[in-house]
PDB file of C-alpha atoms and ligand atoms in Angstrom:
ATOM      1  CA  MET A   1     -68.949 -25.832  -2.520  1.00 56.00           C
ATOM      2  CA  SER A   2     -70.866 -22.592  -2.265  1.00 74.00           C
ATOM      3  CA  ALA A   3     -73.549 -21.702  -4.812  1.00 85.00           C
ATOM      4  CA  PRO A   4     -72.455 -19.613  -7.807  1.00 94.00           C
ATOM      5  CA  VAL A   5     -72.954 -15.878  -7.205  1.00 96.00           C
ATOM      6  CA  VAL A   6     -74.854 -15.590 -10.492  1.00 98.00           C
ATOM      7  CA  ASP A   7     -77.306 -18.109 -11.918  1.00 98.00           C
ATOM      8  CA  TYR A   8     -77.913 -18.350 -15.677  1.00 98.00           C
ATOM      9  CA  ARG A   9     -80.765 -20.082 -17.429  1.00 98.00           C
ATOM     10  CA  VAL A  10     -82.423 -19.963 -20.801  1.00 98.00           C
ATOM     11  CA  ASP A  11     -86.139 -20.456 -21.325  1.00 97.00           C
ATOM     12  CA  GLY A  12     -87.025 -20.263 -25.019  1.00 97.00           C
ATOM     13  CA  PRO A  13     -85.799 -16.904 -26.368  1.00 98.00           C
ATOM     14  CA  VAL A  14     -85.305 -15.440 -22.868  1.00 98.00           C
ATOM     15  CA  ALA A  15     -82.090 -15.691 -20.822  1.00 98.00           C
ATOM     16  CA  THR A  16     -82.498 -14.973 -17.120  1.00 98.00           C
ATOM     17  CA  ILE A  17     -79.420 -13.805 -15.222  1.00 98.00           C
ATOM     18  CA  THR A  18     -79.991 -14.001 -11.474  1.00 98.00           C
ATOM     19  CA  MET A  19     -77.797 -12.441  -8.798  1.00 98.00           C
ATOM     20  CA  ASN A  20     -77.435 -15.123  -6.165  1.00 98.00           C
ATOM     21  CA  ARG A  21     -76.217 -13.800  -2.831  1.00 97.00           C
ATOM     22  CA  PRO A  22     -79.627 -13.651  -1.131  1.00 97.00           C
ATOM     23  CA  ALA A  23     -78.098 -13.883   2.357  1.00 96.00           C
ATOM     24  CA  TYR A  24     -76.529 -10.461   1.655  1.00 95.00           C
ATOM     25  CA  ARG A  25     -79.513  -9.063  -0.263  1.00 97.00           C
ATOM     26  CA  ASN A  26     -77.443  -9.591  -3.429  1.00 97.00           C
ATOM     27  CA  ALA A  27     -74.757  -7.098  -2.446  1.00 95.00           C
ATOM     28  CA  GLN A  28     -72.391  -6.812  -5.411  1.00 94.00           C
ATOM     29  CA  ASN A  29     -68.734  -7.761  -5.008  1.00 93.00           C
ATOM     30  CA  SER A  30     -66.270  -8.173  -7.871  1.00 93.00           C
ATOM     31  CA  ALA A  31     -66.948 -11.927  -8.045  1.00 94.00           C
ATOM     32  CA  MET A  32     -70.549 -11.047  -8.866  1.00 96.00           C
ATOM     33  CA  THR A  33     -69.503  -8.283 -11.269  1.00 96.00           C
ATOM     34  CA  TYR A  34     -67.458 -10.667 -13.414  1.00 96.00           C
ATOM     35  CA  ALA A  35     -70.037 -13.441 -13.168  1.00 97.00           C
ATOM     36  CA  LEU A  36     -72.657 -10.953 -14.410  1.00 98.00           C
ATOM     37  CA  ASP A  37     -70.350  -9.914 -17.219  1.00 98.00           C
ATOM     38  CA  ASP A  38     -69.792 -13.567 -18.193  1.00 98.00           C
ATOM     39  CA  ALA A  39     -73.555 -14.137 -18.187  1.00 98.00           C
ATOM     40  CA  PHE A  40     -74.328 -11.074 -20.349  1.00 98.00           C
ATOM     41  CA  THR A  41     -71.618 -12.178 -22.792  1.00 98.00           C
ATOM     42  CA  ARG A  42     -73.028 -15.704 -22.904  1.00 98.00           C
ATOM     43  CA  ALA A  43     -76.522 -14.375 -23.608  1.00 98.00           C
ATOM     44  CA  VAL A  44     -75.245 -12.099 -26.382  1.00 98.00           C
ATOM     45  CA  ASP A  45     -73.301 -14.963 -27.982  1.00 98.00           C
ATOM     46  CA  ASP A  46     -76.314 -17.316 -27.965  1.00 98.00           C
ATOM     47  CA  ASP A  47     -78.323 -16.701 -31.144  1.00 98.00           C
ATOM     48  CA  ALA A  48     -81.310 -18.453 -29.580  1.00 98.00           C
ATOM     49  CA  VAL A  49     -81.544 -15.711 -26.932  1.00 98.00           C
ATOM     50  CA  THR A  50     -83.412 -12.539 -27.931  1.00 98.00           C
ATOM     51  CA  VAL A  51     -84.177 -10.893 -24.582  1.00 98.00           C
ATOM     52  CA  ILE A  52     -82.243 -10.837 -21.297  1.00 98.00           C
ATOM     53  CA  VAL A  53     -83.887 -10.584 -17.868  1.00 98.00           C
ATOM     54  CA  LEU A  54     -81.765  -9.476 -14.892  1.00 98.00           C
ATOM     55  CA  ALA A  55     -83.113 -10.700 -11.561  1.00 98.00           C
ATOM     56  CA  GLY A  56     -82.161 -11.045  -7.900  1.00 98.00           C
ATOM     57  CA  ALA A  57     -82.621 -14.255  -5.892  1.00 98.00           C
ATOM     58  CA  GLY A  58     -84.598 -14.073  -2.661  1.00 98.00           C
ATOM     59  CA  ASP A  59     -86.599 -11.171  -1.251  1.00 98.00           C
ATOM     60  CA  HIS A  60     -84.513  -8.361  -2.753  1.00 98.00           C
ATOM     61  CA  PHE A  61     -83.147  -7.344  -6.150  1.00 98.00           C
ATOM     62  CA  SER A  62     -79.955  -5.766  -4.776  1.00 98.00           C
ATOM     63  CA  ALA A  63     -79.015  -3.774  -1.693  1.00 96.00           C
ATOM     64  CA  GLY A  64     -76.091  -2.244  -3.611  1.00 94.00           C
ATOM     65  CA  HIS A  65     -72.346  -2.585  -3.630  1.00 93.00           C
ATOM     66  CA  ASP A  66     -70.746  -4.889  -1.115  1.00 91.00           C
ATOM     67  CA  ILE A  67     -69.449  -2.584   1.629  1.00 88.00           C
ATOM     68  CA  GLY A  68     -69.448  -5.034   4.495  1.00 81.00           C
ATOM     69  CA  THR A  69     -69.608  -8.789   3.831  1.00 80.00           C
ATOM     70  CA  PRO A  70     -66.651 -11.165   4.326  1.00 78.00           C
ATOM     71  CA  GLU A  71     -66.297 -11.527   0.530  1.00 79.00           C
ATOM     72  CA  ARG A  72     -66.050  -7.846  -0.367  1.00 80.00           C
ATOM     73  CA  ASP A  73     -63.310  -7.100  -2.828  1.00 77.00           C
ATOM     74  CA  ALA A  74     -61.650  -3.818  -1.920  1.00 75.00           C
ATOM     75  CA  ASP A  75     -58.318  -5.475  -1.138  1.00 78.00           C
ATOM     76  CA  GLN A  76     -58.417  -8.197  -3.784  1.00 85.00           C
ATOM     77  CA  THR A  77     -57.099  -8.025  -7.295  1.00 88.00           C
ATOM     78  CA  PHE A  78     -59.458  -8.669 -10.212  1.00 87.00           C
ATOM     79  CA  GLU A  79     -59.160  -8.744 -13.968  1.00 88.00           C
ATOM     80  CA  ARG A  80     -59.995  -5.650 -15.981  1.00 92.00           C
ATOM     81  CA  ARG A  81     -62.418  -5.794 -18.892  1.00 96.00           C
ATOM     82  CA  ALA A  82     -64.360  -2.545 -18.891  1.00 96.00           C
ATOM     83  CA  VAL A  83     -61.405  -0.141 -18.911  1.00 95.00           C
ATOM     84  CA  ILE A  84     -57.651  -0.372 -19.557  1.00 94.00           C
ATOM     85  CA  TRP A  85     -56.122   0.799 -16.313  1.00 95.00           C
ATOM     86  CA  TRP A  86     -53.676  -0.537 -13.746  1.00 95.00           C
ATOM     87  CA  ASP A  87     -54.671  -2.772 -10.836  1.00 93.00           C
ATOM     88  CA  HIS A  88     -55.962  -0.901  -7.781  1.00 93.00           C
ATOM     89  CA  VAL A  89     -54.299  -3.294  -5.300  1.00 93.00           C
ATOM     90  CA  GLY A  90     -51.205  -1.894  -3.604  1.00 93.00           C
ATOM     91  CA  ARG A  91     -52.076   1.670  -4.574  1.00 94.00           C
ATOM     92  CA  GLN A  92     -53.272   4.372  -2.243  1.00 93.00           C
ATOM     93  CA  GLY A  93     -55.997   6.970  -2.044  1.00 94.00           C
ATOM     94  CA  VAL A  94     -57.570   8.230  -5.259  1.00 95.00           C
ATOM     95  CA  ASP A  95     -55.070   6.144  -7.272  1.00 96.00           C
ATOM     96  CA  SER A  96     -56.637   2.978  -5.874  1.00 95.00           C
ATOM     97  CA  ARG A  97     -60.302   4.067  -5.712  1.00 95.00           C
ATOM     98  CA  LEU A  98     -60.398   5.558  -9.192  1.00 96.00           C
ATOM     99  CA  ALA A  99     -58.870   2.411 -10.722  1.00 96.00           C
ATOM    100  CA  ARG A 100     -61.277   0.118  -8.881  1.00 95.00           C
ATOM    101  CA  GLU A 101     -64.482   2.087  -9.370  1.00 96.00           C
ATOM    102  CA  SER A 102     -63.748   2.921 -13.022  1.00 97.00           C
ATOM    103  CA  GLU A 103     -63.655  -0.790 -13.755  1.00 96.00           C
ATOM    104  CA  VAL A 104     -66.146  -2.624 -11.558  1.00 95.00           C
ATOM    105  CA  TYR A 105     -68.722   0.129 -11.070  1.00 96.00           C
ATOM    106  CA  LEU A 106     -68.879   2.738 -13.830  1.00 98.00           C
ATOM    107  CA  GLY A 107     -67.187   0.819 -16.650  1.00 98.00           C
ATOM    108  CA  MET A 108     -69.191  -2.339 -16.164  1.00 98.00           C
ATOM    109  CA  CYS A 109     -72.548  -0.516 -16.034  1.00 98.00           C
ATOM    110  CA  ARG A 110     -71.730   1.218 -19.306  1.00 98.00           C
ATOM    111  CA  ARG A 111     -70.666  -2.095 -20.827  1.00 98.00           C
ATOM    112  CA  TRP A 112     -73.928  -3.775 -19.850  1.00 98.00           C
ATOM    113  CA  ARG A 113     -76.057  -0.841 -20.979  1.00 98.00           C
ATOM    114  CA  GLU A 114     -74.637  -1.374 -24.468  1.00 98.00           C
ATOM    115  CA  VAL A 115     -75.450  -5.090 -24.698  1.00 98.00           C
ATOM    116  CA  PRO A 116     -77.089  -5.370 -28.161  1.00 98.00           C
ATOM    117  CA  LYS A 117     -80.140  -7.275 -26.919  1.00 98.00           C
ATOM    118  CA  PRO A 118     -83.065  -5.880 -24.911  1.00 98.00           C
ATOM    119  CA  THR A 119     -82.562  -6.178 -21.159  1.00 99.00           C
ATOM    120  CA  ILE A 120     -85.260  -6.095 -18.482  1.00 98.00           C
ATOM    121  CA  ALA A 121     -84.509  -5.573 -14.790  1.00 98.00           C
ATOM    122  CA  MET A 122     -87.049  -7.581 -12.778  1.00 98.00           C
ATOM    123  CA  VAL A 123     -87.069  -5.869  -9.396  1.00 98.00           C
ATOM    124  CA  GLN A 124     -88.535  -6.958  -6.072  1.00 98.00           C
ATOM    125  CA  GLY A 125     -87.738  -5.673  -2.583  1.00 98.00           C
ATOM    126  CA  ALA A 126     -84.657  -3.483  -2.191  1.00 98.00           C
ATOM    127  CA  CYS A 127     -83.087  -1.714  -5.135  1.00 98.00           C
ATOM    128  CA  ILE A 128     -80.630   0.536  -3.368  1.00 98.00           C
ATOM    129  CA  ALA A 129     -77.647   2.601  -4.592  1.00 97.00           C
ATOM    130  CA  GLY A 130     -75.505   0.117  -6.568  1.00 97.00           C
ATOM    131  CA  GLY A 131     -78.735  -1.810  -7.181  1.00 98.00           C
ATOM    132  CA  LEU A 132     -80.116   1.254  -8.975  1.00 98.00           C
ATOM    133  CA  MET A 133     -77.042   1.259 -11.230  1.00 98.00           C
ATOM    134  CA  LEU A 134     -77.805  -2.284 -12.351  1.00 98.00           C
ATOM    135  CA  ALA A 135     -81.502  -1.605 -12.907  1.00 98.00           C
ATOM    136  CA  TRP A 136     -80.705   1.626 -14.783  1.00 98.00           C
ATOM    137  CA  SER A 137     -78.255  -0.214 -17.049  1.00 98.00           C
ATOM    138  CA  CYS A 138     -81.195  -2.263 -18.311  1.00 98.00           C
ATOM    139  CA  ASP A 139     -83.640  -1.054 -20.958  1.00 98.00           C
ATOM    140  CA  PHE A 140     -86.786  -1.725 -18.930  1.00 98.00           C
ATOM    141  CA  VAL A 141     -87.491  -1.896 -15.226  1.00 98.00           C
ATOM    142  CA  VAL A 142     -90.432  -4.074 -14.182  1.00 98.00           C
ATOM    143  CA  ALA A 143     -91.071  -3.822 -10.440  1.00 98.00           C
ATOM    144  CA  SER A 144     -93.243  -5.763  -8.045  1.00 98.00           C
ATOM    145  CA  ASP A 145     -95.497  -3.769  -5.744  1.00 98.00           C
ATOM    146  CA  ASP A 146     -93.159  -4.420  -2.782  1.00 98.00           C
ATOM    147  CA  ALA A 147     -90.092  -2.972  -4.543  1.00 98.00           C
ATOM    148  CA  PHE A 148     -88.437   0.163  -3.187  1.00 98.00           C
ATOM    149  CA  PHE A 149     -85.735   2.392  -4.587  1.00 98.00           C
ATOM    150  CA  SER A 150     -83.235   4.685  -2.897  1.00 98.00           C
ATOM    151  CA  ASP A 151     -79.805   6.238  -3.235  1.00 97.00           C
ATOM    152  CA  PRO A 152     -78.873   7.181   0.336  1.00 97.00           C
ATOM    153  CA  VAL A 153     -75.157   7.814  -0.253  1.00 96.00           C
ATOM    154  CA  VAL A 154     -75.491  11.564   0.368  1.00 97.00           C
ATOM    155  CA  ARG A 155     -75.522  10.386   3.992  1.00 96.00           C
ATOM    156  CA  MET A 156     -71.839   9.562   3.358  1.00 95.00           C
ATOM    157  CA  GLY A 157     -71.322  13.010   1.881  1.00 96.00           C
ATOM    158  CA  ILE A 158     -71.215  11.476  -1.611  1.00 97.00           C
ATOM    159  CA  PRO A 159     -73.355  13.006  -4.416  1.00 97.00           C
ATOM    160  CA  GLY A 160     -74.943   9.772  -5.662  1.00 97.00           C
ATOM    161  CA  VAL A 161     -73.668   6.419  -6.886  1.00 97.00           C
ATOM    162  CA  GLU A 162     -70.880   6.093  -9.473  1.00 97.00           C
ATOM    163  CA  TYR A 163     -73.154   5.654 -12.499  1.00 98.00           C
ATOM    164  CA  PHE A 164     -74.802   9.072 -12.133  1.00 98.00           C
ATOM    165  CA  ALA A 165     -77.809   8.610 -14.409  1.00 98.00           C
ATOM    166  CA  HIS A 166     -80.220  10.088 -11.845  1.00 98.00           C
ATOM    167  CA  ALA A 167     -81.074  13.208 -13.833  1.00 96.00           C
ATOM    168  CA  TRP A 168     -81.738  11.108 -16.965  1.00 97.00           C
ATOM    169  CA  GLN A 169     -83.720   8.375 -15.233  1.00 97.00           C
ATOM    170  CA  MET A 170     -86.181  10.885 -13.771  1.00 97.00           C
ATOM    171  CA  ASN A 171     -86.751  14.616 -13.949  1.00 96.00           C
ATOM    172  CA  PRO A 172     -84.126  16.806 -12.230  1.00 97.00           C
ATOM    173  CA  ARG A 173     -86.381  17.858  -9.320  1.00 97.00           C
ATOM    174  CA  ALA A 174     -87.175  14.235  -8.590  1.00 97.00           C
ATOM    175  CA  ALA A 175     -83.477  13.348  -8.819  1.00 98.00           C
ATOM    176  CA  LYS A 176     -82.700  16.046  -6.252  1.00 98.00           C
ATOM    177  CA  GLU A 177     -85.425  14.798  -3.911  1.00 98.00           C
ATOM    178  CA  LEU A 178     -84.176  11.200  -4.186  1.00 98.00           C
ATOM    179  CA  LEU A 179     -80.653  12.366  -3.323  1.00 98.00           C
ATOM    180  CA  PHE A 180     -81.429  15.097  -0.768  1.00 98.00           C
ATOM    181  CA  THR A 181     -83.791  12.980   1.329  1.00 98.00           C
ATOM    182  CA  GLY A 182     -82.299   9.503   0.879  1.00 97.00           C
ATOM    183  CA  ASP A 183     -85.935   8.360   1.068  1.00 97.00           C
ATOM    184  CA  ARG A 184     -87.100   4.970  -0.095  1.00 98.00           C
ATOM    185  CA  TRP A 185     -89.429   5.383  -3.029  1.00 98.00           C
ATOM    186  CA  SER A 186     -92.183   2.883  -3.600  1.00 98.00           C
ATOM    187  CA  ALA A 187     -92.536   1.160  -6.946  1.00 98.00           C
ATOM    188  CA  ASP A 188     -95.614   3.319  -7.608  1.00 98.00           C
ATOM    189  CA  ARG A 189     -93.676   6.551  -7.006  1.00 98.00           C
ATOM    190  CA  ALA A 190     -90.827   5.367  -9.231  1.00 98.00           C
ATOM    191  CA  HIS A 191     -93.411   4.474 -11.864  1.00 98.00           C
ATOM    192  CA  GLN A 192     -95.045   7.922 -11.692  1.00 97.00           C
ATOM    193  CA  LEU A 193     -91.643   9.520 -12.256  1.00 95.00           C
ATOM    194  CA  GLY A 194     -90.850   7.385 -15.286  1.00 95.00           C
ATOM    195  CA  MET A 195     -88.075   5.297 -13.756  1.00 97.00           C
ATOM    196  CA  VAL A 196     -90.114   2.088 -13.860  1.00 98.00           C
ATOM    197  CA  ASN A 197     -92.039   0.713 -16.873  1.00 98.00           C
ATOM    198  CA  HIS A 198     -94.581  -1.435 -15.015  1.00 98.00           C
ATOM    199  CA  VAL A 199     -95.599  -2.256 -11.449  1.00 98.00           C
ATOM    200  CA  VAL A 200     -97.223  -5.636 -10.891  1.00 98.00           C
ATOM    201  CA  PRO A 201     -98.258  -7.743  -7.870  1.00 98.00           C
ATOM    202  CA  ARG A 202     -95.312  -9.664  -6.463  1.00 98.00           C
ATOM    203  CA  ALA A 203     -96.894 -13.017  -7.354  1.00 98.00           C
ATOM    204  CA  GLU A 204     -97.097 -11.947 -11.008  1.00 98.00           C
ATOM    205  CA  LEU A 205     -93.611 -10.448 -11.373  1.00 98.00           C
ATOM    206  CA  VAL A 206     -92.005 -13.383 -13.165  1.00 98.00           C
ATOM    207  CA  SER A 207     -94.979 -14.241 -15.390  1.00 98.00           C
ATOM    208  CA  PHE A 208     -95.532 -10.591 -16.378  1.00 98.00           C
ATOM    209  CA  THR A 209     -91.845 -10.036 -17.140  1.00 98.00           C
ATOM    210  CA  HIS A 210     -91.591 -13.202 -19.200  1.00 98.00           C
ATOM    211  CA  ALA A 211     -94.756 -12.350 -21.138  1.00 98.00           C
ATOM    212  CA  LEU A 212     -93.281  -8.924 -21.940  1.00 98.00           C
ATOM    213  CA  ALA A 213     -89.964 -10.517 -22.933  1.00 98.00           C
ATOM    214  CA  GLY A 214     -91.869 -12.994 -25.097  1.00 97.00           C
ATOM    215  CA  ARG A 215     -93.645 -10.188 -26.993  1.00 98.00           C
ATOM    216  CA  ILE A 216     -90.339  -8.393 -27.587  1.00 98.00           C
ATOM    217  CA  SER A 217     -88.698 -11.622 -28.757  1.00 98.00           C
ATOM    218  CA  ALA A 218     -91.080 -11.728 -31.747  1.00 97.00           C
ATOM    219  CA  MET A 219     -89.209  -8.732 -33.192  1.00 98.00           C
ATOM    220  CA  PRO A 220     -86.146  -9.232 -35.423  1.00 98.00           C
ATOM    221  CA  PRO A 221     -82.912  -9.143 -33.361  1.00 98.00           C
ATOM    222  CA  LEU A 222     -81.158  -6.595 -35.563  1.00 98.00           C
ATOM    223  CA  GLY A 223     -84.183  -4.287 -35.447  1.00 98.00           C
ATOM    224  CA  LEU A 224     -84.149  -4.500 -31.654  1.00 98.00           C
ATOM    225  CA  ALA A 225     -80.383  -3.874 -31.481  1.00 98.00           C
ATOM    226  CA  LEU A 226     -80.651  -0.824 -33.727  1.00 98.00           C
ATOM    227  CA  ALA A 227     -83.723   0.552 -31.906  1.00 98.00           C
ATOM    228  CA  LYS A 228     -81.882   0.143 -28.594  1.00 98.00           C
ATOM    229  CA  LYS A 229     -78.832   1.910 -29.952  1.00 98.00           C
ATOM    230  CA  ALA A 230     -81.035   4.691 -31.362  1.00 98.00           C
ATOM    231  CA  VAL A 231     -82.553   5.493 -27.963  1.00 98.00           C
ATOM    232  CA  ASN A 232     -79.223   5.087 -26.172  1.00 98.00           C
ATOM    233  CA  GLN A 233     -77.649   7.508 -28.650  1.00 98.00           C
ATOM    234  CA  ALA A 234     -80.469   9.979 -27.937  1.00 98.00           C
ATOM    235  CA  GLU A 235     -79.556   9.785 -24.253  1.00 98.00           C
ATOM    236  CA  GLU A 236     -75.902  10.434 -25.153  1.00 97.00           C
ATOM    237  CA  LEU A 237     -77.006  13.485 -27.150  1.00 98.00           C
ATOM    238  CA  GLN A 238     -78.835  14.615 -24.002  1.00 97.00           C
ATOM    239  CA  GLY A 239     -75.484  14.550 -22.245  1.00 98.00           C
ATOM    240  CA  LEU A 240     -75.656  11.244 -20.371  1.00 98.00           C
ATOM    241  CA  ARG A 241     -72.051  10.120 -20.900  1.00 98.00           C
ATOM    242  CA  ALA A 242     -70.414  13.510 -20.343  1.00 98.00           C
ATOM    243  CA  GLY A 243     -72.726  14.126 -17.381  1.00 98.00           C
ATOM    244  CA  ILE A 244     -71.783  10.865 -15.710  1.00 98.00           C
ATOM    245  CA  ASP A 245     -68.071  11.536 -16.317  1.00 98.00           C
ATOM    246  CA  SER A 246     -68.342  15.004 -14.777  1.00 97.00           C
ATOM    247  CA  VAL A 247     -70.114  13.688 -11.675  1.00 98.00           C
ATOM    248  CA  PHE A 248     -67.656  10.790 -11.346  1.00 98.00           C
ATOM    249  CA  GLY A 249     -65.074  13.479 -10.536  1.00 98.00           C
ATOM    250  CA  LEU A 250     -67.330  14.945  -7.811  1.00 98.00           C
ATOM    251  CA  HIS A 251     -67.925  11.410  -6.501  1.00 98.00           C
ATOM    252  CA  HIS A 252     -64.180  10.867  -6.139  1.00 98.00           C
ATOM    253  CA  ALA A 253     -63.693  14.291  -4.599  1.00 97.00           C
ATOM    254  CA  ALA A 254     -66.222  13.194  -1.949  1.00 97.00           C
ATOM    255  CA  HIS A 255     -64.447   9.863  -1.330  1.00 96.00           C
ATOM    256  CA  ALA A 256     -61.147  11.749  -0.978  1.00 96.00           C
ATOM    257  CA  HIS A 257     -62.698  14.325   1.349  1.00 97.00           C
ATOM    258  CA  ASN A 258     -64.063  11.534   3.536  1.00 95.00           C
ATOM    259  CA  ALA A 259     -60.696   9.792   3.634  1.00 94.00           C
ATOM    260  CA  GLU A 260     -59.050  13.075   4.598  1.00 94.00           C
ATOM    261  CA  VAL A 261     -61.436  14.233   7.322  1.00 95.00           C
ATOM    262  CA  ALA A 262     -63.758  11.348   8.244  1.00 90.00           C
ATOM    263  CA  GLY A 263     -61.527   8.340   8.663  1.00 87.00           C
ATOM    264  CA  ASP A 264     -62.249   6.454   5.446  1.00 89.00           C
ATOM    265  CA  ALA A 265     -63.673   6.917   1.960  1.00 92.00           C
ATOM    266  CA  LEU A 266     -67.197   5.992   3.130  1.00 90.00           C
ATOM    267  CA  ALA A 267     -67.134   8.411   6.107  1.00 88.00           C
ATOM    268  CA  GLY A 268     -66.946   5.494   8.523  1.00 88.00           C
ATOM    269  CA  LEU A 269     -70.325   4.107   7.443  1.00 86.00           C
ATOM    270  CA  ASP A 270     -70.995   0.514   6.399  1.00 82.00           C
ATOM    271  CA  ALA A 271     -73.987  -1.578   5.356  1.00 76.00           C
ATOM    272  CA  ARG A 272     -75.280  -1.769   8.917  1.00 77.00           C
ATOM    273  CA  THR A 273     -74.995   1.909   9.802  1.00 79.00           C
ATOM    274  CA  MET A 274     -76.413   2.959   6.431  1.00 76.00           C
ATOM    275  CA  ARG A 275     -79.685   1.184   7.127  1.00 72.00           C
TER     276      ARG A 275
HETATM  277 ZN1  LIG B   1     -67.548   5.223  -5.006  1.00 69.49          ZN
END
């Protein structure tokens, strides 16, 4: 029996959801996607839980989507919860990629962003590409001083990950620099640019995050849910949803271009060559 890909535990008013594929730096496959979705649902349904912490087991929060391990899901069927669309399996080209990425990447991040309880991403080590999407879906990001952030997919000719919140998570010039260079940003840099709430020593990451969650949990749950929705709605009024939808089209144009001229949708690159 292998360990579950997501661990769930409750400590007082705080539920901690932990991605648990440390051997693959918590690369996200669809098994993890649905396990995360189950865990968020469980935390929402538990009245004793007020705040949700999203964590990654091991040295890294998440190295992104699974583009190279034996358990990746591109050819496997999975259920659909985030969108009503047909199965991607057995379909070709954009028909397959759009179905798959609408559900497990974009749709799921939107679903989790709208969880009616405060969520805190607790980030150490790598937070790369698809890892950014998970962290950005949370209300807060607390990072340890060894955390680093990057979206290097322009190297594949792709204009950023599927959940294109870059220009809302930081100012537009910073978003361009993150994308154009593919650089790894330190936790301090991400903090300066407003993408991270707090940076703490690695040894204090869990205690700091839980203390913050504990302070939030003293607030009434409905007040928190409404305050969260208020700020999320402000982001929608700033164009977040329409912006992401418009860039999702560019993202799929890039996948299609790669498939047409560069061998496959990822321009022949995988986890190893992207490093
Ligand atoms: Zn994609």
